[in-house]
Short mmCIF file of C-alpha atoms and ligand atoms in Angstrom, two decimals:
data_model
loop_
_atom_site.label_atom_id
_atom_site.label_comp_id
_atom_site.label_asym_id
_atom_site.label_seq_id
_atom_site.Cartn_x
_atom_site.Cartn_y
_atom_site.Cartn_z
CA MET A 170 4.43 -2.06 27.27
CA ILE A 171 2.16 -4.29 25.44
CA THR A 172 2.83 -8.05 25.09
CA GLY A 173 3.27 -9.24 21.60
CA GLN A 174 0.89 -12.36 20.81
CA LEU A 175 -0.13 -14.77 17.71
CA LEU A 176 -3.90 -15.44 16.82
CA ILE A 177 -3.55 -19.40 15.38
CA LYS A 178 -6.91 -21.10 15.43
CA GLY A 179 -8.72 -18.27 17.44
CA GLN A 180 -6.57 -18.64 20.19
CA TRP A 181 -3.96 -15.89 21.40
CA ILE A 182 -0.84 -17.42 22.16
CA ALA A 183 2.96 -16.41 22.71
CA GLY A 184 5.64 -16.86 19.89
CA LYS A 185 7.88 -19.33 20.64
CA GLY A 186 10.63 -17.91 18.05
CA GLU A 187 13.05 -14.99 18.78
CA ALA A 188 12.57 -12.15 20.62
CA LEU A 189 10.95 -9.28 19.19
CA SER A 190 10.00 -5.82 20.23
CA SER A 191 8.99 -2.37 19.14
CA VAL A 192 9.87 0.95 20.00
CA ASN A 193 8.56 4.67 19.42
CA PRO A 194 10.78 6.33 16.83
CA ALA A 195 10.11 9.68 18.26
CA THR A 196 11.49 8.86 21.91
CA ASP A 197 13.20 5.57 21.51
CA ASP A 198 11.01 4.02 24.03
CA LEU A 199 10.14 0.42 24.16
CA ILE A 200 6.40 0.09 23.61
CA TRP A 201 5.43 -3.76 22.61
CA GLN A 202 7.41 -7.09 23.26
CA GLY A 203 6.74 -10.47 22.41
CA PHE A 204 8.59 -13.42 20.34
CA THR A 205 8.26 -14.32 16.53
CA ALA A 206 6.28 -17.09 15.44
CA THR A 207 8.43 -20.59 14.77
CA PRO A 208 7.90 -22.64 11.71
CA ASP A 209 5.61 -25.04 13.39
CA GLN A 210 3.70 -22.00 14.43
CA VAL A 211 3.75 -20.39 11.12
CA ARG A 212 2.66 -24.23 9.59
CA ASP A 213 -0.43 -24.25 12.21
CA ALA A 214 -1.48 -21.07 11.09
CA VAL A 215 -2.00 -21.98 7.32
CA ALA A 216 -3.13 -25.16 8.69
CA ALA A 217 -6.06 -23.39 10.62
CA ALA A 218 -6.93 -21.06 7.89
CA ARG A 219 -6.85 -24.26 5.24
CA ALA A 220 -9.47 -26.09 7.65
CA ALA A 221 -11.28 -23.07 8.34
CA PHE A 222 -11.79 -21.94 4.64
CA PRO A 223 -14.31 -24.75 3.22
CA ALA A 224 -17.21 -23.51 5.73
CA TRP A 225 -16.33 -19.71 5.58
CA ALA A 226 -16.17 -19.48 1.73
CA SER A 227 -19.51 -21.61 1.34
CA LEU A 228 -21.52 -19.31 4.04
CA PRO A 229 -23.78 -16.88 2.08
CA ARG A 230 -22.73 -13.64 1.21
CA GLU A 231 -24.92 -11.97 4.12
CA ALA A 232 -23.32 -13.84 6.45
CA ARG A 233 -19.66 -13.00 5.50
CA ILE A 234 -21.23 -9.32 5.87
CA ALA A 235 -22.70 -9.68 8.92
CA VAL A 236 -19.45 -10.51 10.68
CA LEU A 237 -17.33 -7.46 8.62
CA ARG A 238 -20.05 -5.27 10.05
CA ARG A 239 -19.26 -6.33 13.68
CA TYR A 240 -15.89 -5.65 12.84
CA GLN A 241 -16.88 -2.51 11.49
CA ALA A 242 -19.35 -1.57 14.51
CA HIS A 243 -16.50 -2.48 16.81
CA VAL A 244 -13.51 -0.73 14.86
CA LYS A 245 -15.69 2.67 15.19
CA THR A 246 -15.17 2.60 18.83
CA ARG A 247 -11.58 2.18 18.53
CA VAL A 248 -10.69 5.15 16.19
CA GLU A 249 -8.84 7.48 19.02
CA ASP A 250 -7.16 4.69 20.46
CA ILE A 251 -5.89 2.83 17.31
CA ALA A 252 -4.79 6.43 15.99
CA GLN A 253 -2.43 6.78 19.25
CA ALA A 254 -0.90 3.63 18.90
CA LEU A 255 0.10 3.96 15.06
CA SER A 256 1.39 7.28 16.05
CA ARG A 257 3.28 5.82 18.92
CA GLU A 258 4.60 2.88 16.79
CA SER A 259 4.90 4.49 13.08
CA GLY A 260 5.94 7.91 14.64
CA LYS A 261 3.45 9.57 12.08
CA ALA A 262 1.46 12.84 13.24
CA LEU A 263 -1.90 12.22 15.07
CA TRP A 264 -3.86 13.45 12.08
CA GLU A 265 -2.43 11.21 9.87
CA THR A 266 -2.86 8.51 12.27
CA ARG A 267 -6.71 9.44 12.95
CA ILE A 268 -7.70 9.31 8.78
CA GLU A 269 -5.84 5.96 8.78
CA ALA A 270 -7.66 4.58 11.71
CA ALA A 271 -11.41 5.95 10.68
CA GLY A 272 -10.95 4.51 7.31
CA LEU A 273 -10.57 0.68 8.51
CA ALA A 274 -14.51 0.97 9.08
CA ASN A 275 -14.89 2.69 5.52
CA LYS A 276 -13.17 -0.20 3.80
CA VAL A 277 -16.02 -2.71 4.94
CA GLU A 278 -18.56 -0.38 2.91
CA VAL A 279 -16.50 0.52 0.01
CA SER A 280 -15.36 -3.39 -0.41
CA ILE A 281 -19.12 -4.70 -0.32
CA ARG A 282 -19.73 -2.04 -3.18
CA ALA A 283 -16.84 -3.49 -4.91
CA TYR A 284 -17.39 -7.08 -4.66
CA ASP A 285 -20.95 -6.72 -5.70
CA GLU A 286 -19.99 -4.42 -8.72
CA ARG A 287 -16.73 -6.37 -9.90
CA THR A 288 -17.05 -9.83 -8.42
CA GLY A 289 -21.02 -10.36 -8.04
CA GLU A 290 -23.10 -12.90 -9.60
CA ARG A 291 -24.90 -12.05 -13.18
CA GLU A 292 -27.31 -14.02 -15.31
CA SER A 293 -28.22 -13.69 -18.97
CA LYS A 294 -31.03 -15.81 -20.59
CA THR A 295 -29.76 -17.89 -23.61
CA GLY A 296 -31.55 -20.43 -25.71
CA PHE A 297 -30.50 -23.32 -24.05
CA GLY A 298 -31.28 -21.66 -20.06
CA ARG A 299 -28.79 -19.30 -19.10
CA ALA A 300 -25.15 -17.99 -18.97
CA VAL A 301 -24.30 -17.62 -15.25
CA LEU A 302 -20.88 -15.43 -14.04
CA ARG A 303 -19.81 -16.39 -10.57
CA HIS A 304 -16.56 -15.71 -8.77
CA ARG A 305 -15.08 -18.41 -5.97
CA PRO A 306 -12.76 -17.49 -3.34
CA HIS A 307 -8.99 -18.84 -3.95
CA GLY A 308 -8.54 -20.45 -0.45
CA VAL A 309 -5.70 -19.48 1.88
CA CYS A 310 -4.22 -15.99 1.56
CA ALA A 311 -0.99 -14.47 3.09
CA VAL A 312 -1.19 -10.93 3.78
CA LEU A 313 2.16 -9.22 4.16
CA GLY A 314 2.12 -5.71 5.23
CA PRO A 315 4.45 -2.57 5.28
CA TYR A 316 4.96 -0.58 7.86
CA ASN A 317 4.09 3.14 6.34
CA PHE A 318 0.42 1.92 6.86
CA PRO A 319 0.27 -0.49 9.29
CA CYS A 320 -3.45 -1.05 9.50
CA HIS A 321 -4.71 0.83 6.55
CA LEU A 322 -2.72 -1.34 3.85
CA PRO A 323 -3.29 -4.51 5.24
CA ASN A 324 -6.73 -4.06 6.20
CA GLY A 325 -6.91 -3.40 2.61
CA HIS A 326 -6.05 -7.00 1.56
CA ILE A 327 -8.05 -8.48 4.58
CA VAL A 328 -11.43 -7.04 4.26
CA PRO A 329 -12.31 -7.77 0.75
CA ALA A 330 -10.23 -11.30 1.08
CA LEU A 331 -12.49 -12.04 4.02
CA LEU A 332 -15.63 -10.42 2.39
CA ALA A 333 -15.11 -12.86 -1.04
CA GLY A 334 -14.64 -15.89 1.35
CA ASP A 335 -10.73 -16.39 1.67
CA THR A 336 -9.30 -17.01 5.01
CA VAL A 337 -6.28 -15.29 5.82
CA VAL A 338 -2.84 -15.44 7.74
CA PHE A 339 -1.53 -12.13 8.14
CA LYS A 340 2.24 -11.07 9.19
CA PRO A 341 2.43 -7.64 10.11
CA SER A 342 5.84 -5.43 9.17
CA GLU A 343 8.74 -6.35 11.83
CA GLU A 344 8.74 -2.36 12.18
CA THR A 345 5.21 -2.43 13.40
CA PRO A 346 3.74 -5.50 14.82
CA TRP A 347 1.74 -3.59 17.61
CA SER A 348 -0.42 -1.95 14.77
CA GLY A 349 -0.82 -5.62 13.34
CA GLN A 350 -1.92 -7.16 16.53
CA ILE A 351 -4.51 -4.30 17.23
CA LEU A 352 -5.82 -4.34 13.52
CA ILE A 353 -6.43 -8.21 14.03
CA GLU A 354 -7.54 -7.65 17.85
CA CYS A 355 -10.46 -5.33 15.90
CA LEU A 356 -11.34 -8.26 13.76
CA GLN A 357 -11.01 -11.15 16.33
CA ALA A 358 -13.55 -8.86 18.41
CA ALA A 359 -16.42 -9.45 15.40
CA GLU A 360 -15.76 -13.29 16.06
CA PHE A 361 -14.93 -14.63 12.82
CA PRO A 362 -14.69 -18.72 13.05
CA ALA A 363 -11.97 -20.06 14.60
CA GLY A 364 -9.24 -20.25 11.80
CA VAL A 365 -10.71 -17.57 9.00
CA ILE A 366 -8.01 -15.06 10.26
CA ASN A 367 -5.01 -15.89 11.69
CA LEU A 368 -1.88 -13.71 13.09
CA VAL A 369 1.98 -14.49 12.85
CA GLN A 370 4.98 -12.17 14.18
CA GLY A 371 8.51 -11.78 13.04
CA ALA A 372 10.61 -10.48 9.93
CA ARG A 373 11.51 -11.79 6.71
CA GLU A 374 12.27 -15.21 7.99
CA VAL A 375 9.14 -15.63 8.96
CA GLY A 376 7.28 -14.34 5.84
CA ALA A 377 9.72 -16.78 3.91
CA ALA A 378 8.11 -19.67 6.43
CA LEU A 379 4.56 -18.84 5.50
CA LEU A 380 4.83 -18.35 1.55
CA ASP A 381 7.09 -21.91 2.04
CA GLN A 382 3.77 -23.57 3.38
CA ASP A 383 0.61 -24.75 1.11
CA ILE A 384 -0.85 -20.82 0.13
CA ASP A 385 -3.13 -20.07 -2.70
CA ALA A 386 -2.54 -16.31 -3.01
CA LEU A 387 -0.02 -13.57 -1.81
CA LEU A 388 -1.26 -10.37 -0.94
CA PHE A 389 1.79 -7.94 -0.61
CA THR A 390 2.30 -4.30 -0.24
CA GLY A 391 5.83 -3.39 0.00
CA SER A 392 9.07 -3.10 -1.53
CA ALA A 393 9.85 -3.41 -5.13
CA ALA A 394 12.82 -5.56 -4.33
CA ALA A 395 10.92 -7.94 -2.19
CA GLY A 396 7.71 -8.29 -4.82
CA ALA A 397 10.59 -9.31 -7.78
CA HIS A 398 11.85 -11.54 -5.15
CA PHE A 399 8.52 -13.14 -4.95
CA LYS A 400 7.75 -12.89 -8.51
CA ARG A 401 11.12 -15.27 -8.82
CA LYS A 402 9.84 -17.22 -6.12
CA PHE A 403 6.66 -18.54 -7.43
CA ALA A 404 7.78 -19.09 -11.06
CA ASP A 405 7.20 -22.46 -10.91
CA ASN A 406 4.18 -21.95 -9.03
CA PRO A 407 1.73 -19.94 -11.19
CA HIS A 408 -0.98 -21.60 -8.83
CA VAL A 409 -0.52 -19.07 -6.21
CA LEU A 410 -1.76 -15.51 -7.26
CA LEU A 411 -0.08 -12.79 -6.29
CA ALA A 412 -1.37 -9.17 -5.59
CA LEU A 413 2.27 -6.94 -5.52
CA GLU A 414 1.95 -3.23 -4.64
CA LEU A 415 5.18 -2.06 -4.46
CA GLY A 416 7.40 0.70 -4.79
CA GLY A 417 7.90 3.84 -7.08
CA ASN A 418 10.06 6.52 -8.02
CA ASN A 419 7.48 8.89 -9.14
CA PRO A 420 7.89 11.80 -11.08
CA LEU A 421 6.09 15.51 -10.71
CA VAL A 422 6.06 17.78 -13.67
CA VAL A 423 5.61 21.76 -13.25
CA TRP A 424 4.68 23.46 -16.64
CA ASP A 425 3.70 26.93 -17.07
CA VAL A 426 2.03 27.82 -13.97
CA ASP A 427 0.99 31.12 -13.16
CA ASP A 428 1.10 31.18 -9.35
CA ILE A 429 4.34 29.63 -8.20
CA ASP A 430 3.26 29.82 -4.44
CA ALA A 431 0.53 27.34 -5.24
CA ALA A 432 2.77 25.04 -7.52
CA ALA A 433 5.04 24.90 -4.23
CA THR A 434 2.45 23.76 -2.24
CA HIS A 435 1.56 20.69 -4.52
CA VAL A 436 5.48 19.84 -4.56
CA VAL A 437 5.41 20.01 -0.72
CA GLN A 438 2.83 17.91 0.01
CA SER A 439 3.63 15.24 -3.05
CA ALA A 440 7.21 14.56 -1.79
CA TYR A 441 7.12 15.66 1.80
CA VAL A 442 4.08 14.16 3.50
CA THR A 443 4.32 11.59 6.02
CA THR A 444 7.85 12.16 5.97
CA GLY A 445 8.04 11.09 2.50
CA GLN A 446 7.18 7.63 3.52
CA ARG A 447 3.99 6.78 1.00
CA CYS A 448 4.58 4.89 -2.06
CA SER A 449 2.86 7.93 -3.70
CA CYS A 450 5.24 10.66 -2.91
CA ALA A 451 6.81 12.35 -5.62
CA ARG A 452 10.94 11.69 -5.83
CA ARG A 453 11.67 13.44 -8.83
CA LEU A 454 10.89 17.09 -9.79
CA ILE A 455 11.26 17.91 -13.57
CA VAL A 456 10.61 21.69 -14.27
CA GLN A 457 10.89 23.94 -16.93
CA ASP A 458 14.15 26.31 -17.01
CA SER A 459 12.41 29.79 -16.39
CA LEU A 460 10.53 27.80 -13.31
CA PHE A 461 13.43 26.53 -11.60
CA ASP A 462 14.46 29.59 -9.59
CA PRO A 463 11.51 30.89 -8.70
CA LEU A 464 9.90 27.30 -7.31
CA THR A 465 12.99 26.22 -5.60
CA ARG A 466 13.04 29.66 -3.99
CA ALA A 467 8.79 28.90 -3.10
CA ILE A 468 9.46 25.49 -2.14
CA SER A 469 12.61 26.00 0.22
CA ASP A 470 10.28 29.15 1.91
CA LEU A 471 7.53 26.60 2.59
CA THR A 472 9.59 24.01 4.05
CA ALA A 473 11.19 26.02 6.28
CA LYS A 474 7.33 26.40 7.98
CA LEU A 475 6.91 22.95 8.32
CA ILE A 476 6.75 21.75 11.65
CA ILE A 477 9.19 18.54 12.49
CA ALA A 478 8.17 17.20 15.57
CA PRO A 479 6.94 14.38 17.89
CA TRP A 480 3.20 12.93 16.74
CA ASP A 481 1.57 14.80 19.80
CA HIS A 482 3.55 17.99 19.79
CA ASP A 483 1.71 21.32 20.15
CA PRO A 484 0.98 22.88 17.57
CA GLU A 485 0.83 19.68 15.89
CA PRO A 486 3.80 19.11 13.11
CA TYR A 487 3.50 18.21 9.84
CA MET A 488 5.92 15.77 9.53
CA GLY A 489 7.23 13.13 12.29
CA PRO A 490 10.41 10.74 12.07
CA LEU A 491 11.22 8.21 9.83
CA ILE A 492 10.12 4.76 10.98
CA SER A 493 13.74 4.58 12.38
CA ALA A 494 17.45 5.44 12.96
CA ARG A 495 18.33 2.43 10.91
CA VAL A 496 15.98 3.94 7.65
CA ALA A 497 17.43 7.50 8.69
CA ALA A 498 21.13 6.10 8.22
CA GLY A 499 20.36 4.25 5.08
CA ALA A 500 18.52 7.85 3.25
CA GLN A 501 21.88 9.50 4.28
CA SER A 502 23.92 6.72 2.56
CA ARG A 503 21.85 6.90 -0.44
CA VAL A 504 21.78 10.91 -0.71
CA ALA A 505 25.41 10.79 -0.03
CA ASP A 506 25.82 8.37 -3.51
CA LEU A 507 23.72 10.71 -5.31
CA ILE A 508 26.07 14.06 -4.28
CA THR A 509 28.46 11.60 -5.39
CA ARG A 510 27.03 11.45 -8.66
CA GLY A 511 26.95 15.42 -8.76
CA ALA A 512 23.62 16.07 -6.95
CA LYS A 513 23.70 19.10 -5.38
CA PRO A 514 21.85 19.80 -2.14
CA ILE A 515 19.70 23.23 -2.26
CA LEU A 516 17.74 21.81 0.92
CA PRO A 517 20.44 19.23 2.93
CA PHE A 518 19.30 16.10 4.22
CA ASP A 519 19.98 16.73 7.86
CA SER A 520 19.13 15.09 11.19
CA VAL A 521 16.67 17.79 13.73
CA GLY A 522 17.75 19.94 16.43
CA GLU A 523 18.07 17.73 19.56
CA LEU A 524 15.21 15.18 18.08
CA PRO A 525 16.20 11.53 17.78
CA GLU A 526 17.61 10.04 15.04
CA ALA A 527 14.79 9.19 13.44
CA PHE A 528 13.98 12.67 13.00
CA VAL A 529 15.27 13.92 9.30
CA SER A 530 14.75 17.52 7.39
CA PRO A 531 13.21 17.29 4.11
CA ALA A 532 15.76 17.13 1.21
CA LEU A 533 15.60 19.06 -2.34
CA LEU A 534 18.41 18.11 -4.49
CA ASP A 535 19.57 19.58 -7.85
CA ILE A 536 20.36 16.89 -9.97
CA ARG A 537 21.14 19.22 -13.36
CA GLU A 538 24.45 18.22 -13.42
CA ALA A 539 24.43 14.36 -11.81
CA GLN A 540 25.34 11.83 -13.87
CA ASP A 541 24.43 7.94 -13.85
CA LEU A 542 21.41 8.56 -11.24
CA PRO A 543 19.88 5.02 -10.07
CA ASP A 544 16.32 4.32 -10.75
CA ASP A 545 15.64 3.50 -7.20
CA GLU A 546 13.03 4.49 -4.66
CA ILE A 547 14.12 6.28 -1.51
CA PHE A 548 11.46 5.80 0.76
CA ALA A 549 12.41 9.26 2.66
CA PRO A 550 11.34 12.92 2.42
CA ILE A 551 14.20 13.36 -0.71
CA LEU A 552 13.30 15.38 -4.03
CA GLN A 553 15.16 15.45 -6.71
CA ILE A 554 14.71 18.75 -9.11
CA ASP A 555 15.46 18.70 -12.76
CA THR A 556 15.06 20.99 -15.92
CA ALA A 557 14.19 20.14 -19.57
CA PRO A 558 14.24 22.07 -22.47
CA ASP A 559 10.38 21.50 -23.94
CA PHE A 560 7.77 19.67 -22.50
CA GLU A 561 7.84 16.41 -24.85
CA THR A 562 11.42 16.10 -22.97
CA ALA A 563 10.00 16.57 -19.35
CA VAL A 564 7.82 14.00 -19.80
CA LYS A 565 10.14 11.69 -21.39
CA LYS A 566 12.35 12.53 -18.30
CA ALA A 567 9.00 11.70 -16.31
CA ASN A 568 8.59 8.20 -18.05
CA ALA A 569 12.43 7.77 -18.09
CA THR A 570 12.03 4.89 -14.92
CA ARG A 571 11.23 0.91 -14.53
CA TYR A 572 8.89 1.89 -12.22
CA GLY A 573 5.03 3.31 -12.74
CA LEU A 574 3.32 4.00 -9.57
CA SER A 575 2.06 7.75 -9.62
CA ALA A 576 2.71 10.94 -11.49
CA GLY A 577 1.66 14.63 -11.92
CA LEU A 578 1.22 17.34 -13.48
CA ILE A 579 1.08 20.52 -12.34
CA SER A 580 0.46 23.00 -14.96
CA ASP A 581 -2.71 25.30 -16.12
CA ARG A 582 -2.59 24.29 -19.83
CA ALA A 583 -5.15 21.76 -20.15
CA GLY A 584 -3.64 20.71 -23.57
CA HIS A 585 -0.52 19.91 -21.66
CA TRP A 586 -2.34 17.85 -19.32
CA GLN A 587 -4.27 16.25 -22.38
CA SER A 588 -0.71 15.01 -23.59
CA PHE A 589 0.78 13.82 -20.21
CA ILE A 590 -2.53 12.03 -19.35
CA HIS A 591 -1.98 10.09 -22.85
CA THR A 592 1.31 9.66 -22.73
CA ILE A 593 2.66 9.06 -18.93
CA ARG A 594 3.18 5.40 -17.82
CA ALA A 595 1.69 5.14 -14.02
CA GLY A 596 -1.46 4.01 -12.50
CA VAL A 597 -2.05 7.17 -10.39
CA VAL A 598 -1.78 9.85 -12.48
CA ASN A 599 -2.93 13.53 -11.15
CA TRP A 600 -3.28 16.87 -12.46
CA ASN A 601 -2.82 19.87 -10.23
CA ARG A 602 -3.09 17.75 -7.23
CA PRO A 603 -0.87 16.16 -5.23
CA THR A 604 0.84 12.79 -6.41
CA THR A 605 0.00 11.37 -3.24
CA GLY A 606 -4.26 11.33 -3.97
CA ALA A 607 -5.55 8.23 -3.63
CA ALA A 608 -9.34 7.01 -3.14
CA ALA A 609 -10.75 3.91 -1.45
CA ASP A 610 -13.45 3.86 -4.58
CA MET A 611 -10.82 4.01 -6.87
CA PRO A 612 -8.01 1.44 -8.10
CA PHE A 613 -4.19 2.07 -6.90
CA GLY A 614 -1.43 0.20 -8.10
CA GLY A 615 1.42 0.82 -11.00
CA LEU A 616 3.25 -0.92 -13.38
CA GLY A 617 6.43 -2.17 -14.05
CA ALA A 618 8.69 -2.88 -11.18
CA SER A 619 5.84 -0.87 -9.01
CA GLY A 620 3.17 -3.81 -9.33
CA ASN A 621 1.99 -7.18 -11.62
CA HIS A 622 -0.98 -5.30 -12.72
CA ARG A 623 -3.48 -6.21 -10.20
CA PRO A 624 -4.33 -3.08 -8.31
CA SER A 625 -5.56 -2.49 -5.01
CA ALA A 626 -7.96 -0.23 -3.22
CA TYR A 627 -11.38 -0.74 -5.21
CA TYR A 628 -10.00 -3.40 -7.42
CA ALA A 629 -8.70 -5.36 -4.46
CA ALA A 630 -11.97 -7.26 -5.33
CA ASP A 631 -10.74 -8.54 -8.45
CA TYR A 632 -7.49 -10.35 -7.15
CA CYS A 633 -9.85 -11.59 -4.30
CA ALA A 634 -11.87 -14.11 -6.04
CA TYR A 635 -11.73 -15.81 -9.39
CA PRO A 636 -14.20 -15.84 -11.84
CA VAL A 637 -16.29 -19.20 -13.11
CA ALA A 638 -17.98 -19.03 -16.38
CA SER A 639 -21.07 -21.13 -16.16
CA PHE A 640 -23.75 -22.20 -19.15
CA GLU A 641 -27.02 -24.09 -17.74
CA ALA A 642 -29.66 -25.70 -18.61
CA ASP A 643 -31.96 -27.24 -15.98
CA GLN A 644 -32.95 -30.30 -18.23
CA ALA A 645 -30.56 -32.36 -19.99
CA LEU A 646 -31.87 -31.91 -23.41
CA SER A 647 -29.75 -32.99 -26.82
CA VAL A 648 -27.31 -30.88 -28.05
CA LEU A 649 -27.49 -32.78 -31.50
CA ALA A 650 -28.75 -29.95 -33.40
CA GLU A 651 -25.55 -28.02 -32.65
CA MET A 652 -23.21 -30.68 -33.74
CA LYS A 653 -21.99 -30.84 -37.30
CA GLY A 654 -20.54 -33.52 -39.36
CA ILE A 655 -23.21 -36.31 -38.13
CA ARG A 656 -24.69 -38.99 -40.04
CA ALA A 657 -28.83 -38.46 -40.01
P1 LIG B 861 9.52 -4.52 2.61
O1 LIG B 861 9.00 -4.90 1.22
O2 LIG B 861 10.58 -4.30 3.40
O3 LIG B 861 8.59 -5.30 3.57
C1 LIG B 861 6.94 -5.67 3.67
C2 LIG B 861 6.38 -6.94 4.37
O4 LIG B 861 7.25 -7.76 3.41
C3 LIG B 861 7.12 -6.82 5.61
O5 LIG B 861 6.16 -7.36 6.51
C4 LIG B 861 8.45 -7.85 5.82
O6 LIG B 861 8.62 -8.39 6.70
C5 LIG B 861 8.11 -8.76 4.21
N1 LIG B 861 9.14 -9.42 3.70
C6 LIG B 861 10.07 -8.35 2.90
N2 LIG B 861 10.88 -9.15 2.23
C7 LIG B 861 10.51 -10.71 2.43
C8 LIG B 861 10.98 -12.00 1.99
N3 LIG B 861 12.18 -11.53 1.11
N4 LIG B 861 10.52 -12.84 2.25
C9 LIG B 861 9.66 -12.87 3.22
N5 LIG B 861 8.95 -11.56 3.52
C10 LIG B 861 9.39 -10.59 3.46
O7 LIG B 861 8.79 -2.64 2.66
P2 LIG B 861 8.53 -1.63 3.71
O8 LIG B 861 9.88 -1.50 3.81
O9 LIG B 861 7.86 -2.45 4.83
O10 LIG B 861 7.34 -1.03 3.37
C11 LIG B 861 8.07 0.55 2.23
C12 LIG B 861 7.60 0.03 1.12
O11 LIG B 861 6.50 -0.55 0.74
C13 LIG B 861 7.99 1.12 -0.28
O12 LIG B 861 8.98 0.58 -1.03
C14 LIG B 861 7.13 1.65 -0.10
O13 LIG B 861 6.82 2.01 -1.88
C15 LIG B 861 6.25 -0.25 -0.44
N6 LIG B 861 4.70 0.61 -0.73
C16 LIG B 861 3.97 0.23 -1.25
C17 LIG B 861 2.27 0.81 -1.74
C18 LIG B 861 1.60 0.47 -2.70
O14 LIG B 861 0.23 0.36 -2.62
N7 LIG B 861 1.78 0.10 -3.62
C19 LIG B 861 1.97 1.13 -0.06
C20 LIG B 861 2.73 1.71 0.74
C21 LIG B 861 4.40 0.93 0.74
C1 LIG B 862 0.63 5.02 0.02
O1 LIG B 862 0.88 6.25 -0.70
O2 LIG B 862 1.81 4.61 0.34
C2 LIG B 862 -0.46 4.39 0.18
C3 LIG B 862 -1.52 5.11 -0.28
C4 LIG B 862 -3.01 4.89 0.12
O3 LIG B 862 -3.24 3.63 -0.21
O4 LIG B 862 -3.58 5.54 0.54
#
């Protein structure tokens, strides 16, 4: 069992707040135990980040890159042990957590490219001298992480922020404190100056205490409800930059496809990968009438073959458990609500044999006759299938959501794609690829209730620094010639 610690001003210390623990959702074993940060410790962490900011921000870019490259080298040596810890804590299959762990080091190179391309320095000659564009860091960034990618997603905020010259106070999800601690251990191994990175642990109260401090930015990945709360909270503090990466009620349209089995693979991967715990997972499937029967059969056949098991099971699982039995019970009550509104289970949302309660089966709900369905994200492997009389109506149904994170079209017709890509409102829009396709060298973010137009991944550079435009001349020469209305 791992002992939980906080990192404040370069020192690992115990939290002085309430007991906090983390269990393996596949076994219910206790794997990490510690204490939350008290409000005073949160204040100390922000004060440390504030004190470290001027020196860190004024280092040349190369010096910050040198420290990040030490992190990159260190994290590369720990890929396997990070992957195992991620699997133990989040329940995700090892094939998935190995990808997440390996991606941590890659983030450094991608972030350097993005920093130089999107927020570097540019200079152009003018009649008086030059116009220069520079970017400056904001200051102290609070980073709040989710549980579904507990290292990859915070890393996607923290690395670009540090590169830009910001300092960081990170609070991981209370569901995955161990993964958060490991991420900070790896950064700390690179010997950042004390206070540049800080770690506090705890649930929402600790997050709230962090946001009550004097911070310059909140870099957040999590639920739409929390994101909306933060918009309200900071409405009177517009100087605090908010980068909000939130959830979605993502549509997938299947229309005019020859290979139904191939289409079913896209549907299953879009809806059920990571046990439905990806923000980009498809939640709604909209198909033409003639495809409803063959496609639901093909989805059912493929779903029956998915291995649902603990992360280290042999053969390897497609899906592990949800993050906790509590989350599984919450999803179960959301499904019960959909059923009272007329949804009919084609594949029921069930527990899985003798496995612990966090393990669930992938569900497919026929909503053709359902009424008044809530436009909400259910963060679990639950897909609602509907039909439309024509393609235009299918796209209208796809767009009938307050969210706008990801969307997909499975179709053999290029004309449908042309119409889809120009009509659908989402930040990730894929054609004949699962909705969960994402890449470090592309932006990742959503519209509407899914974010605040500050996408992450490659575009994280944009929200980690602000642009400064300067018009410069080496000598103070008269500008009289540029002034109008002056008597001779
Ligand atoms: P969550 O919003 O419950 O929690 C995220 C973090 O914010 C946690 O650290 C939590 O303690 C903290 N937090 C939540 N409410 C808070 C409050 N009122 N005050 C202070 N801190 C608060 O999200 P989650 O359940 O951990 O993660 C799943 C959600 O994240 C899903 O909705 C998913 O779609 C979304 N997500 C979005 C992206 C994206 O890039 N758009 C990626 C992954 C996950
Ligand atoms: C997600 O789908 O939850 C995040 C995807 C990513 O950043 O790769």
